């Protein structure tokens, strides 16, 4: 029990009367002997008291009335559903038109003889680079990084990094939402065929021209060129959005000092505790059972009298880049990390589409309100918020929620 | 508010009854406003984001499953709204200190009416400004934790529910936040705090 080293934690728990009786006695004895900790305690206690004594800021006088007006503005109108439906139809027509243009462009491209050479340069399969996207296309969840589990069995070495070898699994530079990224299997094609009725036969007959080819090679550049050459950059609807989730094990001693080191490590690499969005709180983390109930942890299991090792797990939110090198970085901190599960992608395209529909609806309402000379500030504010949420969803691809489980040495 | 009454208001609010919604959440207007004010250091932004909190609560009340209290749910929305607002406006550097705001005047009025004496009034105002200034400089997540714990007086369990984190995480975050606040207040401000502390 190093009171000096962990003085901030002990002081904080002491101020909130959360220390065990025995620990408190030892702590107070240490305070008598250590002037530095004593000074810290005095300052911390004073500041906490000062904050608690700050007067409540009174509510602005017009708050209630203003809020009431805004609530009235956004409350449901009778023709709202109908307009959403008609808007959806318009979007569907726009999507079909876009898809038709896409297919026509494909045909035009394929008629050019010099382009055939690009289609035949895909290199042979590399088992590490194959994406097992066919495993669960319907469920919207695709499992990646089977190599991680395999290499754990072998040596445990580089299990997190192997995913990078293909270059396909965690693309560093995410293409814009107008570019087709996900490379699936044959199962993807029927969905596209629905939107390209007139040319589906061509797609079948010319496997090289598949929009979604198998990831059978590690020639990322060629694959990318194939994609870009074959598919002009056109917006929706084939772009998909997904969040990433992974589980890892951290070996800890009985004292649990590794947990504090882990926290420092995570702070240093810029990882954060995930903020569970209330609107789609389960959307970003797939339900794997156990402790994750829509993002709220089972606090009954995690209550601790000390801040050390009663935790089952901790969640962190970090970039895929950081995650790729996490094992090595952790080793530099003296921590041993192994992959517990494959990295799971959860399809959040439906949430994206929902927000996009909402935003389009709001944009229409703003246009109507402007024409009618009405105040649009509330609608604009809502539109801005929707834009933010959409941006957040789009950026989910570059991030990963990592659940760190603790296993005793 | 009794649980049965709250449940009945919740049912009506889910059906779009604005009056029921206002009755359900009205008692939390000031608390939510205070969270926003402490987070954003600006009465205009605080009012806007506090309203935004209740707008969102009304819009998504159907998603509220009742697995936590209404207050926790509202505080959760408020903290997320404020964090989003801060993130969005991170590049816009605004001066957060306000001189003679409505709240300042109100506090001054109360101090005058309680006759604390000019020295005590000056001391209190200086402390208030120092805390506000320090809060505005804190990491926003640390600031949020301090507000929930030391200003709002929420328990560790309530904070854990609000930010959806284990209690162990809350403990370490509170200690880090208090350490940051102490560093901001005590370093380089001997004339302000060490006189009071020592």
Coordinates of C-alpha atoms in Angstrom, one line a residue:
Chain A
X1 CA 0.0 0.0 0.0
X2 CA 1.9 3.0 -1.3
X3 CA 0.1 6.0 0.1
X4 CA 2.5 8.5 -1.4
X5 CA 2.5 7.0 -4.9
X6 CA -1.3 6.7 -4.9
X7 CA -2.0 9.7 -2.7
X8 CA -4.6 11.2 -5.1
X9 CA -6.7 8.1 -5.0
X10 CA -6.5 7.6 -1.2
X11 CA -7.2 11.3 -0.5
X12 CA -10.2 11.3 -2.8
X13 CA -11.6 8.2 -1.2
X14 CA -10.9 9.5 2.3
X15 CA -12.8 12.8 1.5
X16 CA -15.8 10.8 0.4
X17 CA -15.6 8.5 3.4
X18 CA -15.1 5.4 1.2
X19 CA -12.0 3.9 2.8
X20 CA -12.1 0.8 4.9
X21 CA -11.7 1.4 8.6
X22 CA -8.3 -0.3 8.7
X23 CA -7.0 1.4 5.6
X24 CA -8.2 4.7 6.9
X25 CA -6.3 4.3 10.1
X26 CA -3.1 3.5 8.2
X27 CA -3.7 6.4 5.8
X28 CA -4.2 8.9 8.6
X29 CA -1.0 7.6 10.3
X30 CA 0.8 8.2 7.0
X31 CA -0.7 11.7 6.9
X32 CA 0.9 12.5 10.2
X33 CA 4.2 11.4 9.0
X34 CA 4.2 12.8 5.5
X35 CA 3.9 16.5 5.2
X36 CA 3.5 16.4 1.4
X37 CA 0.5 14.2 1.5
X38 CA -0.9 16.1 4.5
X39 CA -0.7 19.3 2.4
X40 CA -2.4 17.6 -0.5
X41 CA -5.2 16.4 1.7
X42 CA -5.8 19.8 3.2
X43 CA -6.0 21.4 -0.2
X44 CA -8.2 18.7 -1.7
X45 CA -10.6 18.7 1.2
X46 CA -10.9 22.5 1.1
X47 CA -11.5 22.6 -2.6
X48 CA -14.1 19.8 -2.4
X49 CA -15.9 21.7 0.4
X50 CA -15.7 24.9 -1.6
X51 CA -17.3 23.3 -4.6
X52 CA -20.1 21.8 -2.6
X53 CA -20.9 25.1 -1.0
X54 CA -21.2 27.0 -4.3
X55 CA -24.6 28.4 -4.7
X56 CA -27.0 26.9 -7.2
X57 CA -27.2 29.1 -10.3
X58 CA -30.8 30.3 -10.7
X59 CA -32.7 29.2 -13.8
X60 CA -33.2 32.0 -16.4
X61 CA -36.7 33.5 -16.2
X62 CA -37.8 32.6 -19.7
X63 CA -36.4 29.1 -19.6
X64 CA -39.7 27.2 -19.0
X65 CA -41.7 29.2 -21.5
X66 CA -39.1 29.0 -24.2
X67 CA -38.7 25.3 -23.7
X68 CA -42.5 24.8 -23.8
X69 CA -42.6 26.7 -27.2
X70 CA -39.9 24.5 -28.6
X71 CA -41.6 21.3 -27.4
X72 CA -44.8 22.4 -29.2
X73 CA -42.8 23.0 -32.4
X74 CA -41.4 19.6 -32.4
X75 CA -44.3 17.6 -31.2
X76 CA -45.7 15.1 -33.8
X77 CA -47.9 16.5 -36.6
X78 CA -50.5 14.3 -38.3
X79 CA -49.0 14.3 -41.8
X80 CA -45.5 13.8 -40.5
X81 CA -45.4 10.0 -41.2
X82 CA -46.9 10.5 -44.6
X83 CA -44.2 13.1 -45.6
X84 CA -41.5 10.7 -44.3
X85 CA -42.9 8.0 -46.4
X86 CA -43.1 10.1 -49.5
X87 CA -39.5 11.3 -48.8
X88 CA -38.4 7.7 -48.5
X89 CA -40.0 7.0 -51.8
X90 CA -38.2 9.9 -53.4
X91 CA -34.9 8.6 -51.9
X92 CA -35.6 5.1 -53.2
X93 CA -36.2 6.5 -56.7
X94 CA -33.0 8.6 -56.4
X95 CA -31.1 5.5 -55.3
X96 CA -32.4 3.4 -58.2
X97 CA -31.4 6.2 -60.6
X98 CA -28.0 6.3 -59.1
X99 CA -27.6 2.6 -59.3
X100 CA -28.7 2.6 -63.0
X101 CA -26.1 5.2 -63.8
X102 CA -23.5 3.1 -62.0
X103 CA -24.3 0.0 -64.0
X104 CA -24.3 1.9 -67.3
X105 CA -20.9 3.3 -66.4
X106 CA -19.7 -0.2 -65.6
X107 CA -20.8 -1.4 -68.9
X108 CA -19.1 1.4 -70.7
X109 CA -15.9 0.7 -68.8
X110 CA -16.0 -3.0 -69.7
X111 CA -16.3 -2.2 -73.3
X112 CA -12.9 -0.7 -73.3
X113 CA -10.4 -3.5 -74.0
X114 CA -7.4 -2.1 -72.3
X115 CA -9.0 -2.3 -69.0
X116 CA -9.1 -6.1 -69.0
X117 CA -5.5 -6.3 -67.9
X118 CA -6.3 -4.7 -64.6
X119 CA -8.8 -7.3 -63.8
X120 CA -6.3 -10.2 -64.1
X121 CA -3.5 -9.0 -61.9
X122 CA -5.0 -10.0 -58.6
X123 CA -2.4 -12.1 -56.8
X124 CA -3.0 -15.5 -55.2
X125 CA -4.6 -16.0 -51.9
X126 CA -2.8 -15.3 -48.7
X127 CA -4.6 -17.1 -45.9
X128 CA -3.9 -14.3 -43.4
X129 CA -5.4 -11.8 -45.7
X130 CA -8.7 -13.5 -46.4
X131 CA -11.7 -11.8 -44.9
X132 CA -14.3 -14.2 -43.6
X133 CA -17.1 -11.8 -44.6
X134 CA -19.2 -14.7 -45.9
X135 CA -19.7 -16.0 -42.4
X136 CA -22.6 -13.8 -41.4
X137 CA -23.5 -11.3 -44.1
X138 CA -27.2 -11.4 -43.2
X139 CA -26.7 -10.6 -39.6
X140 CA -24.7 -7.6 -40.5
X141 CA -21.8 -8.8 -38.3
X142 CA -18.6 -10.0 -39.9
X143 CA -15.8 -11.6 -38.0
X144 CA -12.3 -10.5 -38.7
X145 CA -8.9 -11.5 -37.6
X146 CA -9.3 -15.2 -37.1
X147 CA -5.5 -15.1 -37.2
X148 CA -5.5 -13.4 -33.9
X149 CA -7.1 -16.4 -32.2
X150 CA -4.8 -18.8 -34.1
X151 CA -1.6 -17.0 -33.3
X152 CA -2.7 -16.9 -29.6
X153 CA -2.6 -20.7 -29.7
X154 CA 0.8 -20.7 -31.3
X155 CA 2.8 -18.1 -29.6
X156 CA 0.5 -15.3 -28.6
X157 CA 2.9 -13.1 -30.4
X158 CA 1.7 -10.3 -32.8
X159 CA -1.8 -11.5 -32.6
X160 CA -3.2 -8.0 -32.7
X161 CA -0.9 -6.9 -35.4
X162 CA -1.4 -9.7 -37.9
X163 CA -4.6 -8.1 -38.9
X164 CA -2.6 -5.4 -40.5
X165 CA -0.8 -7.6 -43.0
X166 CA -3.6 -7.8 -45.4
X167 CA -4.0 -4.1 -45.3
X168 CA -7.7 -4.7 -45.9
X169 CA -9.1 -5.2 -42.5
X170 CA -8.2 -1.9 -40.9
X171 CA -7.7 0.5 -43.8
X172 CA -5.9 3.5 -42.4
X173 CA -7.4 5.9 -44.8
X174 CA -11.1 5.4 -44.9
X175 CA -12.5 6.3 -48.3
X176 CA -15.3 8.8 -48.4
X177 CA -18.8 7.7 -48.0
X178 CA -19.2 7.9 -51.7
X179 CA -16.7 5.2 -52.4
X180 CA -17.5 1.5 -52.2
X181 CA -15.3 0.0 -49.5
X182 CA -16.6 -3.2 -48.2
X183 CA -15.4 -6.2 -50.1
X184 CA -17.7 -9.1 -49.7
X185 CA -18.4 -12.3 -51.4
X186 CA -20.9 -13.5 -53.9
X187 CA -23.7 -13.1 -51.3
X188 CA -23.3 -9.3 -51.7
X189 CA -24.2 -9.4 -55.4
X190 CA -27.8 -10.3 -55.2
X191 CA -28.5 -7.1 -53.2
X192 CA -26.9 -5.0 -55.9
X193 CA -28.8 -6.9 -58.6
X194 CA -32.0 -5.7 -57.1
X195 CA -31.1 -2.2 -58.0
X196 CA -29.5 -2.9 -61.4
X197 CA -32.1 -5.0 -63.0
X198 CA -31.2 -4.4 -66.6
X199 CA -27.6 -5.4 -66.3
X200 CA -27.5 -8.2 -63.8
X201 CA -26.7 -10.8 -66.4
X202 CA -23.5 -8.9 -67.3
X203 CA -22.4 -9.0 -63.8
X204 CA -22.9 -12.7 -63.5
X205 CA -21.2 -13.5 -66.8
X206 CA -18.1 -11.5 -66.0
X207 CA -16.8 -12.4 -62.6
X208 CA -13.8 -10.2 -63.0
X209 CA -16.2 -7.3 -63.0
X210 CA -17.7 -8.0 -59.7
X211 CA -18.0 -4.9 -57.6
X212 CA -17.3 -6.9 -54.6
X213 CA -14.4 -9.3 -55.3
X214 CA -13.0 -11.8 -53.0
X215 CA -10.1 -10.5 -50.9
X216 CA -7.9 -13.2 -52.2
X217 CA -4.7 -11.3 -52.5
X218 CA -2.6 -9.0 -50.6
X219 CA -2.1 -6.8 -53.5
X220 CA -4.1 -4.0 -52.0
X221 CA -3.0 -1.5 -54.6
X222 CA -4.2 -3.6 -57.5
X223 CA -7.4 -4.4 -55.7
X224 CA -7.9 -0.7 -55.0
X225 CA -7.2 0.2 -58.6
X226 CA -9.6 -2.5 -59.7
X227 CA -12.3 -1.0 -57.5
X228 CA -11.7 2.5 -58.4
X229 CA -11.4 1.8 -62.1
X230 CA -14.5 -0.3 -62.2
X231 CA -16.7 1.7 -60.0
X232 CA -16.9 5.4 -60.4
X233 CA -17.4 7.4 -57.2
X234 CA -21.1 7.6 -56.8
X235 CA -23.0 8.2 -53.7
X236 CA -25.2 5.7 -51.8
X237 CA -26.7 3.2 -51.3
X238 CA -24.0 0.5 -51.2
X239 CA -21.8 2.2 -48.6
X240 CA -22.0 0.5 -45.2
X241 CA -21.3 1.8 -41.8
X242 CA -20.1 -0.3 -38.9
X243 CA -18.6 -0.1 -35.5
X244 CA -15.7 -2.2 -34.3
X245 CA -15.5 -4.1 -31.1
X246 CA -12.8 -6.4 -29.7
X247 CA -12.0 -8.1 -26.5
X248 CA -8.6 -8.7 -25.0
X249 CA -7.1 -10.3 -21.9
X250 CA -4.7 -8.6 -19.6
X251 CA -2.7 -10.7 -17.2
X252 CA -2.8 -9.2 -13.7
X253 CA -1.3 -10.0 -10.4
X254 CA -3.3 -10.4 -7.2
X255 CA -2.5 -6.9 -6.2
X256 CA -3.8 -5.6 -9.5
X257 CA -1.2 -3.0 -10.1
X258 CA -1.3 -3.7 -13.8
X259 CA -4.7 -2.0 -13.9
X260 CA -3.3 1.3 -13.0
X261 CA -0.5 0.9 -15.5
X262 CA -3.1 0.0 -18.1
X263 CA -5.0 3.2 -17.3
X264 CA -1.8 5.2 -17.8
X265 CA -1.1 3.4 -21.0
X266 CA -4.6 4.1 -22.3
X267 CA -4.3 7.8 -21.4
X268 CA -1.0 8.0 -23.1
X269 CA -2.3 6.6 -26.4
X270 CA -5.3 8.8 -26.3
X271 CA -7.9 6.1 -25.5
X272 CA -11.1 7.2 -23.8
X273 CA -13.8 5.6 -21.8
X274 CA -16.6 5.2 -24.3
X275 CA -19.6 7.5 -23.9
X276 CA -22.6 5.4 -24.5
X277 CA -24.9 7.3 -26.8
X278 CA -28.4 7.0 -25.3
X279 CA -30.1 6.9 -28.6
X280 CA -28.5 3.8 -29.8
X281 CA -26.7 2.7 -26.8
X282 CA -26.5 -0.9 -27.9
X283 CA -25.6 -0.1 -31.4
X284 CA -21.9 0.3 -31.1
X285 CA -21.2 -2.7 -28.9
X286 CA -22.7 -6.0 -30.0
X287 CA -24.6 -7.9 -27.3
X288 CA -22.3 -10.7 -26.2
X289 CA -24.2 -11.4 -23.0
X290 CA -22.7 -11.0 -19.6
X291 CA -22.0 -7.6 -18.3
X292 CA -23.0 -5.3 -21.2
X293 CA -26.6 -4.3 -20.8
X294 CA -27.0 -1.5 -23.3
X295 CA -23.7 0.0 -22.3
X296 CA -24.4 0.1 -18.6
X297 CA -22.3 -2.1 -16.5
X298 CA -23.5 -4.3 -13.7
X299 CA -22.4 -2.1 -10.9
X300 CA -23.3 -4.8 -8.4
X301 CA -20.4 -6.9 -9.6
X302 CA -18.0 -4.0 -9.9
X303 CA -18.3 -2.3 -6.5
X304 CA -15.0 -2.3 -4.8
X305 CA -13.8 -1.1 -1.5
X306 CA -10.5 -0.3 -3.1
X307 CA -9.9 0.8 -6.6
X308 CA -7.8 -2.2 -7.4
X309 CA -8.8 -5.5 -8.8
X310 CA -12.5 -6.1 -8.3
X311 CA -13.2 -5.0 -11.9
X312 CA -14.2 -7.7 -14.4
X313 CA -13.3 -5.5 -17.4
X314 CA -12.8 -2.0 -18.5
X315 CA -13.9 -0.6 -21.9
X316 CA -11.8 1.7 -23.9
X317 CA -12.4 3.6 -27.1
X318 CA -9.4 4.1 -29.3
X319 CA -8.4 4.4 -32.9
X320 CA -7.8 1.2 -34.9
X321 CA -4.2 2.4 -35.5
X322 CA -3.6 2.4 -31.7
X323 CA -5.3 -0.9 -31.3
X324 CA -3.1 -2.5 -34.0
X325 CA 0.1 -1.6 -32.0
X326 CA -1.5 -2.1 -28.6
X327 CA 0.2 -5.3 -27.8
X328 CA 3.7 -3.9 -28.4
X329 CA 2.9 -0.7 -26.6
X330 CA 1.6 -2.6 -23.7
X331 CA 4.8 -4.7 -23.6
X332 CA 6.7 -1.5 -23.2
X333 CA 4.7 -0.8 -20.1
X334 CA 5.4 -4.3 -18.8
X335 CA 1.9 -5.5 -19.6
X336 CA 0.9 -8.8 -21.2
X337 CA -2.0 -8.6 -23.5
X338 CA -3.6 -11.3 -25.6
X339 CA -6.6 -11.3 -27.9
X340 CA -9.7 -12.8 -26.3
X341 CA -11.9 -12.6 -29.4
X342 CA -11.9 -11.7 -33.0
X343 CA -12.6 -8.1 -33.8
X344 CA -16.3 -7.9 -34.5
X345 CA -17.9 -5.4 -36.8
X346 CA -21.5 -4.4 -36.1
X347 CA -23.4 -3.0 -39.0
X348 CA -24.8 0.4 -38.0
X349 CA -26.0 1.3 -41.4
X350 CA -29.6 1.3 -40.3
X351 CA -28.8 3.8 -37.7
X352 CA -27.0 5.9 -40.2
X353 CA -29.9 5.7 -42.7
X354 CA -32.4 6.6 -40.0
X355 CA -30.4 9.7 -39.1
X356 CA -30.0 10.6 -42.7
X357 CA -33.7 10.3 -43.3
X358 CA -34.4 12.5 -40.3
X359 CA -31.9 15.1 -41.6
X360 CA -33.4 15.1 -45.0
X361 CA -36.9 15.6 -43.5
X362 CA -35.6 18.5 -41.4
X363 CA -34.0 20.1 -44.4
X364 CA -37.3 19.9 -46.2
X365 CA -39.1 21.4 -43.2
X366 CA -36.5 24.2 -43.0
X367 CA -37.1 25.0 -46.7
X368 CA -40.8 25.2 -46.1
X369 CA -40.4 27.3 -43.1
X370 CA -38.1 29.7 -44.8
X371 CA -40.6 30.1 -47.6
X372 CA -43.4 30.7 -45.1
X373 CA -41.2 33.2 -43.3
X374 CA -41.2 31.2 -40.0
X375 CA -38.4 31.0 -37.5
X376 CA -36.1 28.1 -38.3
X377 CA -33.6 28.3 -35.4
X378 CA -35.0 25.2 -33.6
X379 CA -35.1 23.2 -36.8
X380 CA -31.6 24.4 -37.7
X381 CA -30.3 23.4 -34.3
X382 CA -31.9 20.0 -34.8
X383 CA -30.3 19.7 -38.2
X384 CA -26.9 20.6 -36.8
X385 CA -27.2 17.9 -34.2
X386 CA -28.2 15.3 -36.7
X387 CA -25.1 16.2 -38.8
X388 CA -22.9 15.7 -35.8
X389 CA -24.5 12.4 -35.0
X390 CA -24.0 11.3 -38.6
X391 CA -20.4 12.4 -38.6
X392 CA -19.9 10.4 -35.4
X393 CA -21.4 7.3 -37.0
X394 CA -19.2 7.7 -40.1
X395 CA -16.1 8.0 -38.0
X396 CA -16.9 4.8 -36.1
X397 CA -15.1 2.8 -38.7
X398 CA -11.8 4.2 -37.7
X399 CA -12.3 3.5 -34.0
X400 CA -12.7 0.4 -31.9
X401 CA -14.3 -0.3 -28.6
X402 CA -12.0 -2.6 -26.7
X403 CA -13.1 -4.6 -23.7
X404 CA -10.1 -5.4 -21.5
X405 CA -10.7 -8.5 -19.3
X406 CA -8.5 -9.2 -16.4
X407 CA -7.0 -12.7 -15.9
X408 CA -5.0 -13.6 -12.9
X409 CA -1.4 -14.7 -13.4
Chain B
X1 CA -43.1 12.6 -6.8
X2 CA -44.6 9.2 -6.1
X3 CA -43.5 6.3 -8.3
X4 CA -47.1 5.6 -9.5
X5 CA -47.6 9.2 -10.5
X6 CA -44.2 9.2 -12.2
X7 CA -45.1 6.1 -14.1
X8 CA -48.4 7.5 -15.2
X9 CA -46.7 10.7 -16.4
X10 CA -44.1 8.7 -18.2
X11 CA -46.7 6.7 -20.1
X12 CA -48.5 9.9 -21.1
X13 CA -45.2 11.6 -22.1
X14 CA -44.3 8.6 -24.3
X15 CA -47.5 9.2 -26.1
X16 CA -46.4 12.8 -26.9
X17 CA -48.2 14.6 -24.0
X18 CA -46.2 17.7 -23.5
X19 CA -47.9 18.7 -20.3
X20 CA -47.2 15.3 -18.8
X21 CA -43.6 15.5 -19.9
X22 CA -43.1 18.9 -18.4
X23 CA -44.6 17.8 -15.1
X24 CA -42.3 14.8 -15.1
X25 CA -39.1 16.7 -15.8
X26 CA -39.9 20.2 -14.6
X27 CA -38.4 19.7 -11.2
X28 CA -35.0 19.0 -12.8
X29 CA -34.8 22.2 -14.9
X30 CA -32.6 24.0 -12.5
X31 CA -30.3 21.0 -11.8
X32 CA -29.8 20.3 -15.5
X33 CA -29.2 24.0 -16.1
X34 CA -26.6 24.0 -13.4
X35 CA -24.8 21.1 -15.0
X36 CA -24.7 22.9 -18.3
X37 CA -23.7 26.2 -16.8
X38 CA -20.8 24.6 -14.9
X39 CA -19.7 22.7 -18.0
X40 CA -19.9 25.6 -20.4
X41 CA -19.2 28.6 -18.1
X42 CA -21.6 30.6 -20.1
X43 CA -25.3 31.4 -19.3
X44 CA -26.4 31.6 -22.9
X45 CA -24.8 28.3 -24.0
X46 CA -26.0 26.7 -20.8
X47 CA -29.6 27.8 -21.4
X48 CA -29.4 26.6 -25.0
X49 CA -27.9 23.2 -24.2
X50 CA -30.2 22.7 -21.2
X51 CA -33.2 23.2 -23.4
X52 CA -31.6 20.9 -25.9
X53 CA -31.3 18.3 -23.2
X54 CA -35.0 18.4 -22.6
X55 CA -35.9 18.5 -26.2
X56 CA -33.9 15.3 -26.7
X57 CA -35.4 13.7 -23.7
X58 CA -38.9 14.4 -25.1
X59 CA -37.9 13.1 -28.5
X60 CA -36.4 9.9 -27.2
X61 CA -38.5 9.3 -24.2
X62 CA -39.8 6.1 -25.9
X63 CA -36.3 4.7 -25.6
X64 CA -36.2 5.3 -21.9
X65 CA -36.7 1.9 -20.4
X66 CA -36.9 3.0 -16.8
X67 CA -33.8 1.0 -15.7
X68 CA -32.5 4.1 -14.0
X69 CA -34.1 7.1 -12.4
X70 CA -35.5 10.0 -14.4
X71 CA -32.9 12.3 -12.9
X72 CA -30.0 10.0 -13.9
X73 CA -31.4 9.7 -17.4
X74 CA -31.6 13.5 -17.7
X75 CA -28.2 14.1 -16.3
X76 CA -26.8 11.5 -18.7
X77 CA -28.4 13.4 -21.7
X78 CA -27.2 16.7 -20.3
X79 CA -23.6 15.6 -19.9
X80 CA -23.6 14.1 -23.4
X81 CA -25.1 17.2 -24.9
X82 CA -22.5 19.4 -23.2
X83 CA -19.6 17.1 -24.2
X84 CA -20.8 17.2 -27.8
X85 CA -21.2 20.9 -27.7
X86 CA -17.7 21.4 -26.3
X87 CA -16.2 19.0 -28.9
X88 CA -18.0 20.8 -31.7
X89 CA -16.8 24.2 -30.5
X90 CA -13.3 23.2 -29.5
X91 CA -11.7 25.2 -32.3
X92 CA -13.7 28.3 -31.4
X93 CA -11.9 29.9 -28.5
X94 CA -14.3 32.0 -26.6
X95 CA -13.7 33.9 -23.5
X96 CA -15.7 32.1 -20.9
X97 CA -15.3 34.6 -18.0
X98 CA -18.4 36.7 -17.7
X99 CA -18.4 39.9 -15.8
X100 CA -21.5 41.0 -14.0
X101 CA -23.8 38.3 -15.4
X102 CA -27.3 37.9 -14.2
X103 CA -26.1 35.1 -11.9
X104 CA -23.2 37.2 -10.5
X105 CA -25.6 40.0 -9.7
X106 CA -28.0 37.6 -8.1
X107 CA -25.3 36.2 -5.9
X108 CA -24.1 39.6 -5.1
X109 CA -27.7 40.6 -4.1
X110 CA -27.9 37.6 -1.8
X111 CA -24.6 38.4 -0.2
X112 CA -25.7 42.0 0.4
X113 CA -28.9 41.0 1.9
X114 CA -27.2 38.5 4.2
X115 CA -24.8 41.2 5.3
X116 CA -21.7 39.1 5.2
X117 CA -19.4 42.1 5.2
X118 CA -17.4 43.5 2.4
X119 CA -14.3 41.4 3.1
X120 CA -16.2 38.1 3.2
X121 CA -18.2 39.1 0.0
X122 CA -14.9 39.9 -1.8
X123 CA -13.5 36.6 -0.6
X124 CA -16.5 34.6 -1.8
X125 CA -16.6 36.3 -5.2
X126 CA -12.9 35.7 -5.7
X127 CA -13.3 32.1 -4.8
X128 CA -16.3 31.8 -7.1
X129 CA -14.4 33.3 -10.0
X130 CA -11.3 31.2 -9.3
X131 CA -13.3 28.0 -9.4
X132 CA -15.2 29.0 -12.5
X133 CA -11.9 29.9 -14.2
X134 CA -10.3 26.6 -13.2
X135 CA -13.3 24.6 -14.3
X136 CA -13.2 26.2 -17.7
X137 CA -9.6 25.1 -18.2
X138 CA -10.1 21.5 -17.1
X139 CA -10.3 18.5 -19.4
X140 CA -14.0 18.3 -20.1
X141 CA -14.5 14.8 -18.8
X142 CA -12.7 15.7 -15.6
X143 CA -14.9 18.8 -15.3
X144 CA -18.0 16.7 -15.8
X145 CA -17.0 14.4 -13.0
X146 CA -16.2 17.2 -10.6
X147 CA -19.6 18.8 -11.4
X148 CA -21.5 15.6 -10.8
X149 CA -19.7 14.8 -7.6
X150 CA -18.7 18.0 -5.9
X151 CA -21.2 20.4 -7.2
X152 CA -24.3 18.2 -7.6
X153 CA -23.4 15.9 -4.8
X154 CA -24.2 12.7 -6.7
X155 CA -23.1 9.4 -5.1
X156 CA -20.5 7.2 -6.8
X157 CA -23.3 4.8 -7.8
X158 CA -25.4 7.6 -9.3
X159 CA -22.4 8.9 -11.2
X160 CA -21.6 5.4 -12.5
X161 CA -25.2 5.2 -13.8
X162 CA -25.0 8.6 -15.3
X163 CA -21.8 8.1 -17.3
X164 CA -22.4 4.3 -17.8
X165 CA -19.1 3.2 -16.2
X166 CA -18.2 0.9 -13.4
X167 CA -17.8 2.4 -9.9
X168 CA -14.1 1.6 -10.0
X169 CA -13.7 3.7 -13.0
X170 CA -15.7 6.5 -11.3
X171 CA -13.4 6.4 -8.3
X172 CA -10.2 6.8 -10.4
X173 CA -11.8 9.5 -12.5
X174 CA -12.9 11.5 -9.5
X175 CA -9.4 11.3 -8.0
X176 CA -7.8 12.4 -11.3
X177 CA -10.3 15.2 -11.7
X178 CA -9.8 16.5 -8.2
X179 CA -6.0 16.4 -8.7
X180 CA -6.3 18.4 -11.9
X181 CA -8.6 21.0 -10.2
X182 CA -6.2 21.2 -7.3
X183 CA -3.2 21.8 -9.6
X184 CA -5.1 24.5 -11.5
X185 CA -6.3 26.3 -8.3
X186 CA -3.2 26.0 -6.1
X187 CA -0.4 26.4 -8.5
X188 CA 0.5 30.0 -9.2
X189 CA -2.4 31.4 -7.2
X190 CA -0.8 31.7 -3.8
X191 CA -2.4 35.0 -3.3
X192 CA -5.8 33.5 -3.7
X193 CA -5.8 30.1 -2.2
X194 CA -2.9 29.5 0.0
X195 CA -4.1 32.2 2.3
X196 CA -7.3 30.4 2.7
X197 CA -5.9 26.9 2.8
X198 CA -3.0 27.4 5.1

